[in-house]
CSV table of C-alpha atoms in Angstrom, one decimal:
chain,number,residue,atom,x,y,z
A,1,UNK,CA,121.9,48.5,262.8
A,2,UNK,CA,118.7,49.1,265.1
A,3,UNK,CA,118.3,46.0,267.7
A,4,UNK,CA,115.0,45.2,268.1
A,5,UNK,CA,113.2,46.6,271.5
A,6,UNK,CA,114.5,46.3,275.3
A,7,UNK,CA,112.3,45.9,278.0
A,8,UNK,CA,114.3,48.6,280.1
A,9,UNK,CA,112.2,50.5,281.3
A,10,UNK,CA,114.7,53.1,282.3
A,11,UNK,CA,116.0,52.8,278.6
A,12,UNK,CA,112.8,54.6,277.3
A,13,UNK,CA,113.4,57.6,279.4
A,14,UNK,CA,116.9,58.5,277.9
A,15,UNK,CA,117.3,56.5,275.1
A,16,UNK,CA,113.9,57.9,272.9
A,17,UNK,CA,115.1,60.0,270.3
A,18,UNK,CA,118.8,60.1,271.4
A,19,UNK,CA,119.7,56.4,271.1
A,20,UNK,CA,120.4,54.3,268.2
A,21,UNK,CA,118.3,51.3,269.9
A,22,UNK,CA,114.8,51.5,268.2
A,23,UNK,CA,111.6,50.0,269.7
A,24,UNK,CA,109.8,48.0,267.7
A,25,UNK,CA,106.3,49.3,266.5
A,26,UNK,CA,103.9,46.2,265.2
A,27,UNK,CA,101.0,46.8,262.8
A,28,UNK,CA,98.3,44.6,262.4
A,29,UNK,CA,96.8,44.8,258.3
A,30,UNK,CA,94.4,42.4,256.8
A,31,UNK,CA,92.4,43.0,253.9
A,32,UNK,CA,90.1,45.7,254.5
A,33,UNK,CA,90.4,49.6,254.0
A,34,UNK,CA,90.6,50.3,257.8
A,35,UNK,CA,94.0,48.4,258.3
A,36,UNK,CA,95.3,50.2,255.2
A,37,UNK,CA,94.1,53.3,256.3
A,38,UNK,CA,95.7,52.6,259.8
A,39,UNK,CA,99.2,51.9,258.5
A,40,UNK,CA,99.0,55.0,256.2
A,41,UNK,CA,98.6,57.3,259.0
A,42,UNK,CA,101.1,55.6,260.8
A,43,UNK,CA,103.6,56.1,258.3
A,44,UNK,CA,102.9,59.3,257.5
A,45,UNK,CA,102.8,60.7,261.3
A,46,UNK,CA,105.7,58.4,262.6
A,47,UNK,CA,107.9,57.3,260.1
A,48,UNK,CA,107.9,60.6,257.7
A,49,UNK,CA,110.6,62.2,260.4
A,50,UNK,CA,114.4,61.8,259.5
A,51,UNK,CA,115.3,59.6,262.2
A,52,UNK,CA,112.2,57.7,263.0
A,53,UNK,CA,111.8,56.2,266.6
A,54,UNK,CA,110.5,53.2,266.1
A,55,UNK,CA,111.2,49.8,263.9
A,56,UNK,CA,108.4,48.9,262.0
A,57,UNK,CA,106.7,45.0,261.7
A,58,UNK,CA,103.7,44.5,260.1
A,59,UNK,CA,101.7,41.9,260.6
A,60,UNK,CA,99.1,40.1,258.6
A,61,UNK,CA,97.1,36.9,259.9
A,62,UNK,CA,96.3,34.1,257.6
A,63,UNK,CA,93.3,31.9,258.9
A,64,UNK,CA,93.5,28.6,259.0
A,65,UNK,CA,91.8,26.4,256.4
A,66,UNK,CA,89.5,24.6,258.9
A,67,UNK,CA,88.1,28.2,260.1
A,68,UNK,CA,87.3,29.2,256.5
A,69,UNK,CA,85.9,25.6,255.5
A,70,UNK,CA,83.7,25.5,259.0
A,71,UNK,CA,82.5,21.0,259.6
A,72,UNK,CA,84.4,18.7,258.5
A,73,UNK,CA,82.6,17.0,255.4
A,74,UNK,CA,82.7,14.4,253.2
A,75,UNK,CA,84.7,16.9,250.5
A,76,UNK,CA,86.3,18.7,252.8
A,77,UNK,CA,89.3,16.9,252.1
A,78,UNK,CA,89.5,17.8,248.7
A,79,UNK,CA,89.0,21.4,249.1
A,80,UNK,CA,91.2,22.4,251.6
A,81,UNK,CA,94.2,22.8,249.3
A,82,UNK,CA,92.8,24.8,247.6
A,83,UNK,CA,91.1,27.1,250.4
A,84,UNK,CA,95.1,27.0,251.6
A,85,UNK,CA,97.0,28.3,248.2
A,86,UNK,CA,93.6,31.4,248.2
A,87,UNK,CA,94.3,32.2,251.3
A,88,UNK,CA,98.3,32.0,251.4
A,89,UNK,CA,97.7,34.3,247.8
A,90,UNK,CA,95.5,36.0,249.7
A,91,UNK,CA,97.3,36.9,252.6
A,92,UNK,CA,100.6,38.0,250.5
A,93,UNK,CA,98.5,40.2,248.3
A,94,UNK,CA,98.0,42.0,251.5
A,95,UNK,CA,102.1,42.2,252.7
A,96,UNK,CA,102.6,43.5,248.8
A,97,UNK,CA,100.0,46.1,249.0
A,98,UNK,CA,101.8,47.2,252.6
A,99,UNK,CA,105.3,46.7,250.8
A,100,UNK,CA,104.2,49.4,248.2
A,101,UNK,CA,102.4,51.6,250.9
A,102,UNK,CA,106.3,51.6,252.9
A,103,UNK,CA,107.6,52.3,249.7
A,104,UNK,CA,105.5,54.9,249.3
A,105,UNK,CA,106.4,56.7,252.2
A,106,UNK,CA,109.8,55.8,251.9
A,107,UNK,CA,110.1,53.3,254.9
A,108,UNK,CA,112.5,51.0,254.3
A,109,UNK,CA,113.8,49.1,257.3
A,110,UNK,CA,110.3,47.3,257.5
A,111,UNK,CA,109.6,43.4,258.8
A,112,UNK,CA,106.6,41.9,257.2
A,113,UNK,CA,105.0,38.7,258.7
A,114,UNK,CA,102.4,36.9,257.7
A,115,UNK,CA,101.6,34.4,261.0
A,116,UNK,CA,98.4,32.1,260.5
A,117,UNK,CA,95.8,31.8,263.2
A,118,UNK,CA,93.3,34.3,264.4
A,119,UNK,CA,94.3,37.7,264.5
A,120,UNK,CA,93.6,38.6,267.7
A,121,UNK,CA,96.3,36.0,268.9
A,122,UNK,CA,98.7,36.6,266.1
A,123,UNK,CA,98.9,40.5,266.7
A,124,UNK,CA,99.3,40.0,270.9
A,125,UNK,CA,102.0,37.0,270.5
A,126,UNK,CA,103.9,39.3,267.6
A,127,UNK,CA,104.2,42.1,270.2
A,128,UNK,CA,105.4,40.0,272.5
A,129,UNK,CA,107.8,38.5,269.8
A,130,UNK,CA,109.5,41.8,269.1
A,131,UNK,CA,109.1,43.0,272.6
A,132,UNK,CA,107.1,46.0,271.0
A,133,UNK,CA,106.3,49.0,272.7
A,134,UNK,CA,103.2,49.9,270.7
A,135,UNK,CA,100.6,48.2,268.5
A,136,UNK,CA,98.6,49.7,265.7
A,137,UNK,CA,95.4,48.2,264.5
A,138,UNK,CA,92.6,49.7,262.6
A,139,UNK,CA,89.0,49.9,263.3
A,140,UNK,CA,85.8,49.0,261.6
A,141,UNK,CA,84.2,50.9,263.7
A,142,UNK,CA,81.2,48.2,264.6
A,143,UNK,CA,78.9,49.4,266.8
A,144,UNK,CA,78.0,47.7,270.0
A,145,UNK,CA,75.8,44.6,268.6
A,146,UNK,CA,77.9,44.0,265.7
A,147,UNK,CA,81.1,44.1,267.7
A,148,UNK,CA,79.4,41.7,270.0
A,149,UNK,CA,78.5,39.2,267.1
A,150,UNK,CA,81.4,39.6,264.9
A,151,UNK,CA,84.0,39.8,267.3
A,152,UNK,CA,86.5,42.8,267.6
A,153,UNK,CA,90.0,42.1,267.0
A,154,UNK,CA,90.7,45.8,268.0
A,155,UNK,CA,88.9,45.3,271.2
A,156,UNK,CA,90.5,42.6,271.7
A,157,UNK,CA,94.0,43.7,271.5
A,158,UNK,CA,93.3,47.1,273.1
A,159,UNK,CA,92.6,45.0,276.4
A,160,UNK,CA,95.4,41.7,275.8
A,161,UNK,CA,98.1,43.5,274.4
A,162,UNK,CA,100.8,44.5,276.6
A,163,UNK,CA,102.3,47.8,275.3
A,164,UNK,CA,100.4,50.5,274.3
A,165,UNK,CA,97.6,50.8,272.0
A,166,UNK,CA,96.9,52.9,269.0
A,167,UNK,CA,93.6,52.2,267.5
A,168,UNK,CA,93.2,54.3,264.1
A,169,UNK,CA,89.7,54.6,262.8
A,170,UNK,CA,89.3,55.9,259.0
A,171,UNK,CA,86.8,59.1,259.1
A,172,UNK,CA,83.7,58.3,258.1
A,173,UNK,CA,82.9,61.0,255.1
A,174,UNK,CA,85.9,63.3,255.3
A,175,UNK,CA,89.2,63.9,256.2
A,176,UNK,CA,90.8,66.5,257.6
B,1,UNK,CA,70.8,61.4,282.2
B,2,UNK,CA,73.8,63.2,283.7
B,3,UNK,CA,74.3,66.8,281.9
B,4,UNK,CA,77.3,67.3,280.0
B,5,UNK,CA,78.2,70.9,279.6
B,6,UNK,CA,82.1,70.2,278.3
B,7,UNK,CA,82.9,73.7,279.0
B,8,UNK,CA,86.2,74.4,277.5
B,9,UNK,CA,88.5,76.5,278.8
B,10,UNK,CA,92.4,77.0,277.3
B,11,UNK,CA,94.9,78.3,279.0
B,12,UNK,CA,98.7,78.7,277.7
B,13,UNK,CA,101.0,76.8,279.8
B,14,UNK,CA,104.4,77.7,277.1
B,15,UNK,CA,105.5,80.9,275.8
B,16,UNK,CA,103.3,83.4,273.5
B,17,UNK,CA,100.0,84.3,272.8
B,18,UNK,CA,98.8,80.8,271.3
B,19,UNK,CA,95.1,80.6,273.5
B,20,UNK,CA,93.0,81.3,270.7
B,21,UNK,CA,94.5,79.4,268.2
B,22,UNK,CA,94.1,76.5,270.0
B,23,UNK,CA,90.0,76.1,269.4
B,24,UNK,CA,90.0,78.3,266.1
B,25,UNK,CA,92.3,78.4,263.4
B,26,UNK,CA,93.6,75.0,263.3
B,27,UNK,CA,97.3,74.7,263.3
B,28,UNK,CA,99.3,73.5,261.0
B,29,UNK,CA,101.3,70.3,262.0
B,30,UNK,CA,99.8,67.2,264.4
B,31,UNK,CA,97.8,68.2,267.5
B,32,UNK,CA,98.3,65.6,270.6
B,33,UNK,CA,95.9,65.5,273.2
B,34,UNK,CA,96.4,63.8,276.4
B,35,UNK,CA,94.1,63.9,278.9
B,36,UNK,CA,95.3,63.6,283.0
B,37,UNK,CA,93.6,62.7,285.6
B,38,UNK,CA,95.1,62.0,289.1
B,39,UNK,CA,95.4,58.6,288.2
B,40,UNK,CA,100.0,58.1,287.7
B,41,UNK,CA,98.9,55.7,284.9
B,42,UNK,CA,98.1,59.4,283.4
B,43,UNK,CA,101.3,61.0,284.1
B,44,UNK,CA,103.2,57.9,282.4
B,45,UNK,CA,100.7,58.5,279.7
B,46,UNK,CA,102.1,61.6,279.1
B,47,UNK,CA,105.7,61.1,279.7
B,48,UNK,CA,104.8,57.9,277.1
B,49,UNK,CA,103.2,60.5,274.4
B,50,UNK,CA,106.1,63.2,275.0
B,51,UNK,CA,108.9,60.2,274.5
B,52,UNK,CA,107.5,58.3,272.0
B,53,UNK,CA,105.0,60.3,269.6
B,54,UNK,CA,106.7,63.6,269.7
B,55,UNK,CA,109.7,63.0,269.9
B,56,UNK,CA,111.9,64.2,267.9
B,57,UNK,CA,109.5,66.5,266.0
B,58,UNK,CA,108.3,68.9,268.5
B,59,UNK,CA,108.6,71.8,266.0
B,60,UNK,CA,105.3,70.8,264.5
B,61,UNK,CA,103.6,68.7,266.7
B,62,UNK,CA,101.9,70.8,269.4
B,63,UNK,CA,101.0,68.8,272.4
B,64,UNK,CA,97.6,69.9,274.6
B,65,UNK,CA,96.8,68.8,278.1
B,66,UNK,CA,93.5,68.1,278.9
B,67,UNK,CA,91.8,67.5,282.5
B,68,UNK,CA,88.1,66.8,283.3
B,69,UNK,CA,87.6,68.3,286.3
B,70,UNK,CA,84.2,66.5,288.0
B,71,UNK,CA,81.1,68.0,287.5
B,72,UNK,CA,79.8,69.9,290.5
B,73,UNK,CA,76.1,68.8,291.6
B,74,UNK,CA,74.0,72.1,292.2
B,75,UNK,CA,71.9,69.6,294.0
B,76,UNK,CA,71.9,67.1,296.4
B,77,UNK,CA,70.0,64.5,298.2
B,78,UNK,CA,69.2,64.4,301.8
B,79,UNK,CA,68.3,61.6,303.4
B,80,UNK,CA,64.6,62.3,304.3
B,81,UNK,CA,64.1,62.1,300.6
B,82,UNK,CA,63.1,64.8,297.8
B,83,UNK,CA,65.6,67.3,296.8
B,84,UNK,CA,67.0,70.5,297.8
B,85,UNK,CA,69.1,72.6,296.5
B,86,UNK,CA,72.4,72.7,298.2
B,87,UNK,CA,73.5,75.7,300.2
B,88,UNK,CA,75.6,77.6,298.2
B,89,UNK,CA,78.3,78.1,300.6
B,90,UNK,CA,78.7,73.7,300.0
B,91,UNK,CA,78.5,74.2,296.6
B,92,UNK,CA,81.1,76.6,296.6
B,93,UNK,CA,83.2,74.3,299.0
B,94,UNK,CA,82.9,71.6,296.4
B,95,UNK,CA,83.5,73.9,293.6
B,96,UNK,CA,86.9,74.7,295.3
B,97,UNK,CA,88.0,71.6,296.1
B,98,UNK,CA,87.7,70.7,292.1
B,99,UNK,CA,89.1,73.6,291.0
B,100,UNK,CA,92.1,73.1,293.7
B,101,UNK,CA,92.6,69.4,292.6
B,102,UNK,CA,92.8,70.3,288.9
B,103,UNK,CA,95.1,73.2,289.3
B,104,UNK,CA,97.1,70.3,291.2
B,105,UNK,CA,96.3,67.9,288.0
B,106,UNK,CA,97.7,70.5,285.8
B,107,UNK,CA,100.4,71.5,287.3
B,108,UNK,CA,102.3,68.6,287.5
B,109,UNK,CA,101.4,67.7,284.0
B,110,UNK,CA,102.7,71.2,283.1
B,111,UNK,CA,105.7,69.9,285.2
B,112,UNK,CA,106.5,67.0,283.1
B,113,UNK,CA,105.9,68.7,279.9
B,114,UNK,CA,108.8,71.3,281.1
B,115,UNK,CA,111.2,68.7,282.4
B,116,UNK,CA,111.1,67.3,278.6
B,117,UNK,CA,111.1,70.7,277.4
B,118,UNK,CA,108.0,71.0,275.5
B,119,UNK,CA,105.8,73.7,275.8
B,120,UNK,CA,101.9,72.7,276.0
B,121,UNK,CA,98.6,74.2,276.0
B,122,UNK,CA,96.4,73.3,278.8
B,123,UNK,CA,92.5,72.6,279.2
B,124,UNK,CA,90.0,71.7,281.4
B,125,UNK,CA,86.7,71.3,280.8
B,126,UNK,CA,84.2,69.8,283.3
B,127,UNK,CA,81.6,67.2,283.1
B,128,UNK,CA,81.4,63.5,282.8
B,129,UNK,CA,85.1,62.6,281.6
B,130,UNK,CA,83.9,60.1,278.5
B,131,UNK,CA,81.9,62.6,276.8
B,132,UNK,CA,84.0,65.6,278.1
B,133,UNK,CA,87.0,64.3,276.7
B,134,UNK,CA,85.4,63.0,273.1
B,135,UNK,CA,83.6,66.7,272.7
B,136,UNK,CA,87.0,68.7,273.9
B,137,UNK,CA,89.2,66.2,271.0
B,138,UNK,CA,87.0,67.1,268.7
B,139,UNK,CA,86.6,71.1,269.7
B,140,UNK,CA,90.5,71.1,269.8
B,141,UNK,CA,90.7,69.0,266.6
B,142,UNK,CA,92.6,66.6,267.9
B,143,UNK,CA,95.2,64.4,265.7
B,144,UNK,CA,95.7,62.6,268.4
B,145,UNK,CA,94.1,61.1,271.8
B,146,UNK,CA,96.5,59.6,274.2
B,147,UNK,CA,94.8,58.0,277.5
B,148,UNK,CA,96.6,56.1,279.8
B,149,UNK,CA,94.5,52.9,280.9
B,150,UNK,CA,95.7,50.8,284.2
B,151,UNK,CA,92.5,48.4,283.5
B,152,UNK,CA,89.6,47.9,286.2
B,153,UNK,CA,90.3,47.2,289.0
B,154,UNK,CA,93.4,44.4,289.9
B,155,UNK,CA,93.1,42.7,286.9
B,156,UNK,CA,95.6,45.0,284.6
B,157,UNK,CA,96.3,43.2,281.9
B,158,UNK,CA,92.6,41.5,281.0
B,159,UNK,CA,89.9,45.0,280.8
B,160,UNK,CA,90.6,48.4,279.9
B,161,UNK,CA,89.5,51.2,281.6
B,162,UNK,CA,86.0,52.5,280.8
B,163,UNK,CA,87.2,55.8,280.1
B,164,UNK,CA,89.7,54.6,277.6
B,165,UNK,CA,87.0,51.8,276.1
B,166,UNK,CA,84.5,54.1,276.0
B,167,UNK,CA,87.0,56.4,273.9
B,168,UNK,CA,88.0,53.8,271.5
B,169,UNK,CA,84.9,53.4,270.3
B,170,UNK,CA,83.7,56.8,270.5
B,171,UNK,CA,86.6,59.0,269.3
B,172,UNK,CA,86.5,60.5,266.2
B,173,UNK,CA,90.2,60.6,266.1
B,174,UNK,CA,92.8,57.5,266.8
B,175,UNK,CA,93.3,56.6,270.0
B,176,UNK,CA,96.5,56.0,272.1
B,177,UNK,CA,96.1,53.6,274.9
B,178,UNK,CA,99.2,53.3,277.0
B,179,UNK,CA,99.3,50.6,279.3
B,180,UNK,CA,101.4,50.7,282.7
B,181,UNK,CA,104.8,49.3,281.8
B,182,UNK,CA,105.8,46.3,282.0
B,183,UNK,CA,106.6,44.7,285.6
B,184,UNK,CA,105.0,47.6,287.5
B,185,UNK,CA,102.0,46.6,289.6
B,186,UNK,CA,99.7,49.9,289.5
């Protein structure tokens, strides 16, 4: 039905919102309550309308085993399978808990991926992939040291990515 | 170090008597922000946020445009060293020039917003644009901040703008970053 983005740039003009051609939309969702959080505002404030614009992807990264098991030891062998199959479970616990949250919001029409590597790589190379025109990641909302220690995937995308940028932060007491 | 006053002002750009509703009651339905600059990475920004976020919803998404018109310095610094303040007949001068290039600013964002038929509300408030633009988002209760970001300097694709970094992180509400499209060289 939908074909999967264009890189015309003269397409986006006239074809948004008239045009049966819908851009693809990529959102990035690991475990944590952020990414969650993100995709549910993203369905409900872009795909709750009849005819939404955009074609959604989500995206979940899957480290590798030798990132989780760190040196190479003597066992580390024996305990990489095992590392694998948790994070494999792992990771599609996360794609079912996103499957339910589409559901929820009655977004059918979805992708679901589940790419292994790190995710600041995964989420850039699957925009480029689906020649997206926006990416949606959440935010932990580190401050400047621990962002600077632990790394920010959001960061990270915000700057690599090459379509636009949607960085959803959950509220820290309420929500309005 | 620098003062920031974000003063706030809203004007109606559309139809009907929406000015104070805009900071008070807070409407019903998604509010986009989008603050413009000079910069044409801004302008796209916009056209980008009209196009894409609302769409084909514009009954209840109401779209504001924000500018962040430069502070002007009641001061200034001579040369031979403390100092004074500046004659007010400069100050004024400056003052105008601002006030000139935002009403320039606004108007051609007003432009676009009619071309795409939307009506929008427009502000300006004045200061340093980071913490002008995080105060007026949250004073407008913002659903939405759209910033365009062309990326320091040369390099596009590798930084971000430190307006639109600085917002990222700051922001109480999500943040839309839209990038130059693709093959352009701005």
């Amino acid at each position: 039905m939908a074909e999967v983005g264009s890189e015309n740039t003269a397409n986006k003009e006239a074809g948004a919102g008239a045009g049966v051609e819908k851009t693809a939309m990529v959102v990035g969702i690991d475990e944590s309550d952020h990414s969650f959080y993100a995709l549910q505002w993203t369905l409900r404030h872009f795909f709750s309308i009849p005819v939404p614009l955009f074609k959604l992807v989500v995206v979940s990264a899957k480290p590798t085993p030798s990132s989780v098991v760190g040196l190479a030891g003597p066992g580390a062998a024996d305990v990489i399978p095992f590392v694998e199959s948790d994070l494999r479970r792992s990771s599609l616990r996360v794609i079912e808990k996103a499957k339910e949250l589409c559901n929820l919001h009655s977004v059918s029409d979805v992708v679901y991926e589940i790419h292994e590597g790190d995710a600041r790589n995964v989420l850039c190379e699957a925009v480029e992939k689906h020649h997206a025109d926006m990416l949606v990641v959440g935010s932990h909302g580190y401050g400047a040291i621990k962002r600077a220690v632990l790394g920010s995937v959001s960061d990270y995308c915000a700057h690599h990515a090459h379509c636009t940028v949607m960085i959803v932060k959950k509220p820290k007491q309420h929500k309005h | 170090m620098e003062e920031v006053t974000a003063t706030v002002v809203i004007e109606g750009a559309g139809v009907g008597p929406e000015v104070a509703e805009a900071t008070t009651a807070e409407k019903k339905g998604f509010k986009v922000v989008v603050a413009v600059d000079d910069s044409e990475i801004s302008h796209y920004a916009l056209s980008w946020a009209i196009d894409y976020v609302l769409a084909n919803r514009r009954e209840d998404c109401q779209l504001v445009v924000l500018h962040v018109q430069h502070f002007v310095e009641t001061f200034m610094y001579p040369v031979a060293g403390h100092a004074v303040y500046a004659p007010t007949l400069s100050i004024d001068a400056v003052r105008k020039a601002h006030e000139e290039n935002s009403k320039r600013v606004i108007s051609r964002a007003v432009d676009i917003c009619k071309s795409k038929h939307v009506d929008a509300l427009t502000a300006v408030a004045e200061g340093d644009p980071k913490d002008a633009i995080c105060e007026a988002a949250e004073k407008l209760h913002a659903d939405l901040l759209v910033v365009g970001s062309r990326g320091l300097g040369m390099i596009k694709r590798a930084f971000l703008g430190s307006v639109s970094d600085y917002l990222a992180h700051h922001a109480k509400c999500p943040v839309l970053i839209v990038k130059p499209p693709k093959g352009s060289h701005k």
